XYZ file of C-alpha atoms in Angstrom:
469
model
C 116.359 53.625 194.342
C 118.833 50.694 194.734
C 119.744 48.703 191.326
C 121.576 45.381 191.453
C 120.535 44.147 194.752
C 120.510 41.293 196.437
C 118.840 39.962 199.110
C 120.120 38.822 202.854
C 119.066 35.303 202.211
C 121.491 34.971 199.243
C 124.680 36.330 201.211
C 123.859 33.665 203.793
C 123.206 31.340 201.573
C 126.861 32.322 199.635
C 128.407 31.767 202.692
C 127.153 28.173 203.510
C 127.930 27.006 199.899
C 131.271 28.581 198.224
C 132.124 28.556 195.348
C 136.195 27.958 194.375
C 136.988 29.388 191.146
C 140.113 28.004 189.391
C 143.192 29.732 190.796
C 144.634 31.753 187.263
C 141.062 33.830 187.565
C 140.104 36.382 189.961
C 136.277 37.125 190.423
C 134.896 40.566 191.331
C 131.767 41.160 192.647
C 129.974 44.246 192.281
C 126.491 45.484 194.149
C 125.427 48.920 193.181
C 122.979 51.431 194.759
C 121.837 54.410 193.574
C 121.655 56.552 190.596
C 122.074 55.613 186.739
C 125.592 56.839 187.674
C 126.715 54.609 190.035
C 125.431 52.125 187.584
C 128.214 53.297 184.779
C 130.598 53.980 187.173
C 129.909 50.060 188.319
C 130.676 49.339 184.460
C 133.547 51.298 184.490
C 135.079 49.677 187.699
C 134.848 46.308 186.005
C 136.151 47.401 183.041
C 139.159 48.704 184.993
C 139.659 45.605 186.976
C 139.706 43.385 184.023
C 142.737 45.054 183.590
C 144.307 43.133 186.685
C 142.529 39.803 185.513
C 139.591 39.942 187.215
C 136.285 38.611 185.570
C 132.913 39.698 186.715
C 130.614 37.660 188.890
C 126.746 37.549 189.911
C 127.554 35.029 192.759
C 129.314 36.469 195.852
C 130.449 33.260 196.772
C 132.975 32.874 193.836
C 134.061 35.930 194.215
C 137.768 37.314 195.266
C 136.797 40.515 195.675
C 133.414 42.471 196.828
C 133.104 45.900 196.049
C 129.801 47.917 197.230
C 129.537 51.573 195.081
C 127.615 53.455 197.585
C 124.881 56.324 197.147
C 124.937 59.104 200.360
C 121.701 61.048 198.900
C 119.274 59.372 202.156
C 120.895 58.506 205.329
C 119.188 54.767 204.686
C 120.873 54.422 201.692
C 123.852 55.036 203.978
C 122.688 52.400 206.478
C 122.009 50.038 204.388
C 126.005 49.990 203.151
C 127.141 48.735 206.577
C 124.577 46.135 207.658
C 125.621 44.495 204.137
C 129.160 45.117 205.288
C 128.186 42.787 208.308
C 126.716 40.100 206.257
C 129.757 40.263 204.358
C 132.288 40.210 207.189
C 130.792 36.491 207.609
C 130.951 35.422 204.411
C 134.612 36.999 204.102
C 135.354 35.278 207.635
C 133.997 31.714 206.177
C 136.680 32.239 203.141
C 139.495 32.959 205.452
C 138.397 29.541 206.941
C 138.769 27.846 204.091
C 142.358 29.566 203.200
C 141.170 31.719 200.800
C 141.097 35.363 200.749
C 138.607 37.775 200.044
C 139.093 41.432 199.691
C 135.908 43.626 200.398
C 136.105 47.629 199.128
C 133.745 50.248 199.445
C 133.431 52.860 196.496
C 131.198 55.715 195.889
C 129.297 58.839 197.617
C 129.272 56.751 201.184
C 133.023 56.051 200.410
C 134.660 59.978 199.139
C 131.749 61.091 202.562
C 132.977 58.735 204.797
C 136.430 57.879 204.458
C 137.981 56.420 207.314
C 134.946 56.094 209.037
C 134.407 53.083 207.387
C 137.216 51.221 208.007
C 136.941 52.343 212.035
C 133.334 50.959 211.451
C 134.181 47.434 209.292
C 137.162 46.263 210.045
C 136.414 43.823 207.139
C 136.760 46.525 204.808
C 140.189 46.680 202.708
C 139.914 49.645 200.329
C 137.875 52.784 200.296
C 137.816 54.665 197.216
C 135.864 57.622 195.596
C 133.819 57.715 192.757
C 136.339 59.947 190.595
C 139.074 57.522 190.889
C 138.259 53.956 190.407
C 141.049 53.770 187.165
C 142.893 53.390 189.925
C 141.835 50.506 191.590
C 144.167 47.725 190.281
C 147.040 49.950 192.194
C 145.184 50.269 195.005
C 144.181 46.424 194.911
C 148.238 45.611 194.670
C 148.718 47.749 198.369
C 145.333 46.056 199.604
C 146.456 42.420 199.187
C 149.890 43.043 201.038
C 147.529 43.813 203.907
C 147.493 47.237 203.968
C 144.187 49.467 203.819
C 143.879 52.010 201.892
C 141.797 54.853 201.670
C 142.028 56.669 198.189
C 139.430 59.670 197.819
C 141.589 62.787 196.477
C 140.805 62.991 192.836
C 140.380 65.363 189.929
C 137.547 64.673 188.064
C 139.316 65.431 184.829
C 141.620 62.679 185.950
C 138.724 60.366 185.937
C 137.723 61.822 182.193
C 141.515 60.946 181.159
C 141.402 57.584 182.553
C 138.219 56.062 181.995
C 139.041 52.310 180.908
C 138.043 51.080 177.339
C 135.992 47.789 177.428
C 136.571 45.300 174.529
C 133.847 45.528 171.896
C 133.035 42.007 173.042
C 132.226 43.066 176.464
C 129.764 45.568 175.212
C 127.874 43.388 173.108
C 127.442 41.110 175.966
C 126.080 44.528 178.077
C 123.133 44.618 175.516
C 121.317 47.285 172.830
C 121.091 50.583 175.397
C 123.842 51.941 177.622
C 124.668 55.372 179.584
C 126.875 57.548 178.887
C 128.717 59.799 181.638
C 128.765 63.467 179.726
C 128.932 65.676 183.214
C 129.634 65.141 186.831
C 129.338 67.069 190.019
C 127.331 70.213 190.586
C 127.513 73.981 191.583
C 124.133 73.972 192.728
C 124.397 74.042 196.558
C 121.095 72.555 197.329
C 120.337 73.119 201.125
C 119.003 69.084 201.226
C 121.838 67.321 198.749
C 125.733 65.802 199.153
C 126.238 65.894 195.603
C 128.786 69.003 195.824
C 130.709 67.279 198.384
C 130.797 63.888 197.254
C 131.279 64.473 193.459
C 133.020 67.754 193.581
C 131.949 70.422 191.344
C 130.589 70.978 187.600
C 133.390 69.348 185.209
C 131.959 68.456 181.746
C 133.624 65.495 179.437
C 135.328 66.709 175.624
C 132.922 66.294 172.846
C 135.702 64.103 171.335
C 135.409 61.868 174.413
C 132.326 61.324 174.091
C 131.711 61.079 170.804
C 134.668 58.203 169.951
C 132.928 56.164 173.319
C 129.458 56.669 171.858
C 130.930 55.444 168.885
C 132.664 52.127 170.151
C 128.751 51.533 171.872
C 127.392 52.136 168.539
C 129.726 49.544 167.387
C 129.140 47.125 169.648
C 125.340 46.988 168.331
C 123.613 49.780 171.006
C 120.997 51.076 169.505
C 119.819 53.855 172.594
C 122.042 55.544 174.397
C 121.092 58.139 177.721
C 123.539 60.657 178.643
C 124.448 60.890 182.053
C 125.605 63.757 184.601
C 124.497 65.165 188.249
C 123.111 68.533 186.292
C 123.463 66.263 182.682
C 122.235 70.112 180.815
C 124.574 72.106 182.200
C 126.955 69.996 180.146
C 129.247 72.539 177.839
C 132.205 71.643 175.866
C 134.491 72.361 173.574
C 133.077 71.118 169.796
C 134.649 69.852 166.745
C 134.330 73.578 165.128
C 136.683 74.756 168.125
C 133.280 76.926 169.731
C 132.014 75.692 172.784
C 128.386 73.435 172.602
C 125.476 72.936 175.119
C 123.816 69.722 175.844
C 121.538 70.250 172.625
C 124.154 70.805 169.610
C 125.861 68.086 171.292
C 122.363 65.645 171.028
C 122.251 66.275 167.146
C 126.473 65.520 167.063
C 125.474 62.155 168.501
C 122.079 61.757 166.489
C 124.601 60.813 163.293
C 126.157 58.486 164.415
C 125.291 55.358 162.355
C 123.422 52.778 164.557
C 122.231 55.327 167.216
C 118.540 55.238 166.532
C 117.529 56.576 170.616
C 118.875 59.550 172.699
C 118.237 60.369 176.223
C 119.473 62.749 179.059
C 119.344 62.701 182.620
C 119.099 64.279 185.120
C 118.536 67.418 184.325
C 117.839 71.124 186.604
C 115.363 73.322 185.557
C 117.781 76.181 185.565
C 119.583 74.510 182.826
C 117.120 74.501 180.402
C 117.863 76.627 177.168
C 116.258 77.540 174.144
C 118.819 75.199 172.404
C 118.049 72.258 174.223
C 114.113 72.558 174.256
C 114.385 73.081 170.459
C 116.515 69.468 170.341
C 113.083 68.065 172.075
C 111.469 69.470 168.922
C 113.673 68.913 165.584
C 115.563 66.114 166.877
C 113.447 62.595 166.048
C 116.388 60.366 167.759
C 115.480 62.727 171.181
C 112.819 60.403 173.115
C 109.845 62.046 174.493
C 110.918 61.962 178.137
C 112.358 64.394 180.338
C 113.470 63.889 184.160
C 112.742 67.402 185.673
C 113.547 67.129 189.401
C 111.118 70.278 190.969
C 111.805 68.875 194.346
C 108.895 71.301 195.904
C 105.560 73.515 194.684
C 106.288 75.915 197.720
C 108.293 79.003 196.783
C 109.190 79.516 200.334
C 110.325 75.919 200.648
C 111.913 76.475 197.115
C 114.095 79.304 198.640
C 114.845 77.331 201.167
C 115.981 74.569 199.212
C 118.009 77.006 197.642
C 116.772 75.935 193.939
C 116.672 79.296 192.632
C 113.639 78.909 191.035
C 110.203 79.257 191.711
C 107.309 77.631 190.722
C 106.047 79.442 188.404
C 108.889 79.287 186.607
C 109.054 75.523 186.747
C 105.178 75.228 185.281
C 106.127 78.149 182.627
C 109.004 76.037 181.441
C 106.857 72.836 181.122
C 104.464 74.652 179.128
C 107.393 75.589 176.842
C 108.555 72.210 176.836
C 105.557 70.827 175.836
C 104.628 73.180 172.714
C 107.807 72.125 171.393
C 106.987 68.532 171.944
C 103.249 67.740 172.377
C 103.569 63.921 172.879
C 106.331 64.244 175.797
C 105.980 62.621 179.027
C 107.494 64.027 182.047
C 108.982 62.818 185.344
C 110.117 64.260 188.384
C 111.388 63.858 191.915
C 110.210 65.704 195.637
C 111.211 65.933 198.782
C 108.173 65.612 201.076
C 109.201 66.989 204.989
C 112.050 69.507 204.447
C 112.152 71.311 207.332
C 109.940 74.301 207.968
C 107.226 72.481 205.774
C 103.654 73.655 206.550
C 100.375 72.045 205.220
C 100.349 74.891 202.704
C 103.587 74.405 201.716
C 103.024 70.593 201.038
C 99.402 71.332 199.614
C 101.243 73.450 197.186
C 103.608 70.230 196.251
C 100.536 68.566 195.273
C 98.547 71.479 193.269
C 101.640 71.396 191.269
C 101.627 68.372 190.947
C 98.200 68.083 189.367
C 99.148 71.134 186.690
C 102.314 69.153 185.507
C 100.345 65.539 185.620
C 103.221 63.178 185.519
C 103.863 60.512 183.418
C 106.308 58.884 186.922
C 108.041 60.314 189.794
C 109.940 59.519 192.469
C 109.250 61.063 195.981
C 111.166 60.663 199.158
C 111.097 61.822 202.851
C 113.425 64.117 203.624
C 116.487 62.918 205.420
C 118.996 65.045 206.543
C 122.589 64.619 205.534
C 125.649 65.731 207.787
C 127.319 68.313 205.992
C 124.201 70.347 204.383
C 122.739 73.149 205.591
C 119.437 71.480 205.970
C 120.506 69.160 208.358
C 121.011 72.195 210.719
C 117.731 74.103 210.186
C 115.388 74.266 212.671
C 111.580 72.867 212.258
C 112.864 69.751 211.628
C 108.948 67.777 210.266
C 107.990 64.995 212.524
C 108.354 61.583 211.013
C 104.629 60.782 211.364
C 104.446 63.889 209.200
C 106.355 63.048 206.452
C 105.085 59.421 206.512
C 101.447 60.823 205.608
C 102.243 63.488 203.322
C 104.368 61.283 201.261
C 101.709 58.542 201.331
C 99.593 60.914 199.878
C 101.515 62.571 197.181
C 102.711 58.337 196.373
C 98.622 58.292 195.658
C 98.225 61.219 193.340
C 101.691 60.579 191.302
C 100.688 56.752 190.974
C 96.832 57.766 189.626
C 98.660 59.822 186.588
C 101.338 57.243 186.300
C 98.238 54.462 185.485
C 96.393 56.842 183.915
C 99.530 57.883 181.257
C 99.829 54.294 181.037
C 95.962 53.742 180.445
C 96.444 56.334 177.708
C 98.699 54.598 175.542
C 96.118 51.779 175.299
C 94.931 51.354 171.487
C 98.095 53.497 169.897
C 100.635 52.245 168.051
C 104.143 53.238 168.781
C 107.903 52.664 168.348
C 109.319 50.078 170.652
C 113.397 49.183 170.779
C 113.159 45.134 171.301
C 115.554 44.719 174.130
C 115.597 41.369 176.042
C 113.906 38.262 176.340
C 111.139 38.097 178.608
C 110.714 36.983 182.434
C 108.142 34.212 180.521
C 108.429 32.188 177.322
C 107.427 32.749 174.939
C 108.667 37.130 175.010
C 110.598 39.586 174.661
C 110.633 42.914 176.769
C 110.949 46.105 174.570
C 110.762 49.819 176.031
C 108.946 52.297 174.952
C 109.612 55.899 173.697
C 108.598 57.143 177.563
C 111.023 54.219 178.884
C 108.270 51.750 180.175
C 108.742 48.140 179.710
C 106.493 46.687 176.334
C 106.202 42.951 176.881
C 105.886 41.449 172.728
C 105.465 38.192 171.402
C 109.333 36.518 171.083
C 108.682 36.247 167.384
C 107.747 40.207 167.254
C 111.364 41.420 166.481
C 115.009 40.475 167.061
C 117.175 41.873 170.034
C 118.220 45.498 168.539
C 115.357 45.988 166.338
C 112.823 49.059 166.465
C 109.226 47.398 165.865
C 106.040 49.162 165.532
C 103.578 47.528 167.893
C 99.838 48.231 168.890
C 99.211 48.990 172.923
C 96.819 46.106 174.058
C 96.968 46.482 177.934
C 98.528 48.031 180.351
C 100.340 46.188 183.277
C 101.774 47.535 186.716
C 104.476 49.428 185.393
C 104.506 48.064 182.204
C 102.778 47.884 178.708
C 101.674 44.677 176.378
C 101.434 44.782 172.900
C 100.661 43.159 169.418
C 102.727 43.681 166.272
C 101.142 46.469 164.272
């Protein structure tokens, strides 16, 4: 998934037509790829930077500084950092013509994975820094702009925790009615396919205190959902307010009274990680929304083991079965990993019976792509890309007939919906739904912020129409 995007043409077009903004403000620029992370972490970069008087920018060609936080999960993803590094090297070239400077930095996964690399492969590239320690970037900025370049991944995540920049209650107003929330980060899992160990580090979770006075602040600022973020967000335990140490669920209910919080959610979560405390959150706590990200990955056991999830998939479809007695109306989503090597037609045939007992409200499903550094990328029985390409296409088919059909369900019900922007067209708004899908409403249904109840009408691609109830 890559948020935030933009496309080649607009980079050329940045170039041909800049942009000067007056000389007592400094621009930043921002792209982000990759998970809901990366998208706080983007946030949090800003936030940092405004610091050092720089004021965020949608158009590259104002901007005195580009920064691209990276995702390392698919070796694309990884690709697709450095041919925008070579659009950019134009556009950064073109400045340089006109006597002004642009500094260009590359932050997340790609960057703590990479390192050096990058810099030996884009010489346009200033700074590379890791995701734990972008608080620092206005001293890193300060070496970069006396020419040197700099290449700033140590960290300690609990430096990150103690440094993590405070935006004015202004700025998040203008950031709107939801926002995420970082909780956890890294992960002690050791998946055979995944970079997250080495790139984030391992399991470190945030102070309840922490996160309560920034949920708090958000709260403030007028957000009325908020989703909890972390690589393995349930494996989240901290020290409480009472002194004893909480899981994810006791700390759900801490948040739920917070005045103004009307909408929790969590991701991502491991099935592992699931306790009796957090499924019983799903079915006492009404601020908890019906939807739960439950990455399975495979149906195989043997694949499983492989993957080294620890888990089988039994286990898996016993735990959704718990899940959902605790909360009959919850929708659930998932991801898989079609091609891992060693993958038989069984194995993948498996993958898709399971896929029919869970019957998935969304998913997201990749090839697999091995990453340097994992143990997968070393096993033998590496699957053909031809392979993959048809197994995928036909696990895409099954996961989007129970996405429309979920959708097709809703039709005629009449549900909660948080009013949350105005629409692509006049004449809307675009509210989301207790399962997270967009709810296009009449403009004159609700006000930015409100909860509305509205009637399902239609359903759209991947969204939902209604009328107020």
């Amino acid at each position: 998934m890559e948020l935030n995007t933009i496309e080649r043409d607009d980079i050329g077009a940045a170039a041909e037509d800049l942009v000067v903004p007056p000389a007592a403000t400094r621009k930043v620029f921002v792209k982000t790829y990759g998970c809901q992370m990366n998208v706080y972490d983007s946030q949090r970069m800003t936030d940092a930077l405004a610091i050092d008087g720089y004021a965020a920018t949608d158009a590259i060609g104002e901007a005195d500084l580009v920064l691209l936080n990276t995702c390392h999960i698919r070796e694309k993803a990884a690709e697709k950092v450095y041919s925008e590094l070579g659009r950019i090297r134009e556009l950064k070239a073109e400045r340089a013509k006109a006597g002004r400077e642009m500094l260009v930095g590359v932050a997340g996964c790609v960057a703590q994975a990479e390192g050096a690399e990058i810099i030996r492969r884009s010489p346009a590239v200033d700074l590379v820094i890791g995701p734990q320690t972008y608080h620092r970037l206005p001293a890193v900025l300060a070496k970069a702009r006396s020419g040197e370049k700099i290449v700033e991944t140590d960290y300690a995540v609990e430096d990150k925790f103690e440094h993590l920049p405070q935006p004015k209650r202004a700025e998040l107003i203008r950031r709107g009615v939801t926002a995420f929330l970082t909780v956890q980060e890294g992960c002690d899992k050791f998946c055979t396919f995944c970079v997250v160990p080495y790139t984030r580090g391992s399991e470190v979770s945030r102070p309840v205190a922490q996160i309560v006075a920034e949920a708090e602040r958000l709260a403030d600022a007028g957000v009325r959902e908020v989703t909890l973020l972390g690589q393995n967000v349930n494996a989240w335990h901290g020290r409480g307010e009472d002194s004893e140490e909480w899981g994810l669920g006791r700390l759900l209910f801490r948040l739920a009274e917070i005045p103004g919080l009307a909408r929790l959610r969590y991701t991502t979560s491991h099935p592992r990680d699931m306790d009796d405390e957090l499924i019983a959150a799903h079915r006492d706590l009404p601020a908890l929304m019906p939807y739960l990200h439950l990455p399975v990955q495979s149906g195989s056991d043997r694949i499983l083991k492989a993957m080294n999830r620890r888990h089988m998939a039994k286990d898996y479809l016993t735990l959704i079965d718990r899940i959902r007695a605790a909360r009959n109306d919850i929708a659930l989503s998932g991801d898989f990993i079609v091609g891992f090597p060693g993958e038989t037609e069984a194995d993948f045939e498996a993958t898709m019976q399971l896929v029919e007992d869970v019957n998935y409200a969304s998913a997201f499903s990749f090839k697999y792509s091995p990453r340097p550094g994992t143990p997968g990328a070393e096993m033998n029985d590496q699957v053909p890309e031809a392979v993959k390409d048809e197994r995928l296409q036909r696990l895409q088919a099954l996961l989007l007939k129970q996405q429309q059909h979920f959708g097709a369900s809703l039709v005629g019900k009449t549900i909660d919906t948080l009013v949350e922007k105005p629409g692509r067209q006049a004449g809307q708004k675009v509210g989301r739904s207790p399962w997270l899908q967009p709810v296009i409403v009449d403009e004159k249904a609700g006000e930015i912020g409100d909860i509305i109840r509205v009637r399902i009408t239609k359903t759209g691609y991947n969204s939902l129409f209604a009328e107020l109830a």
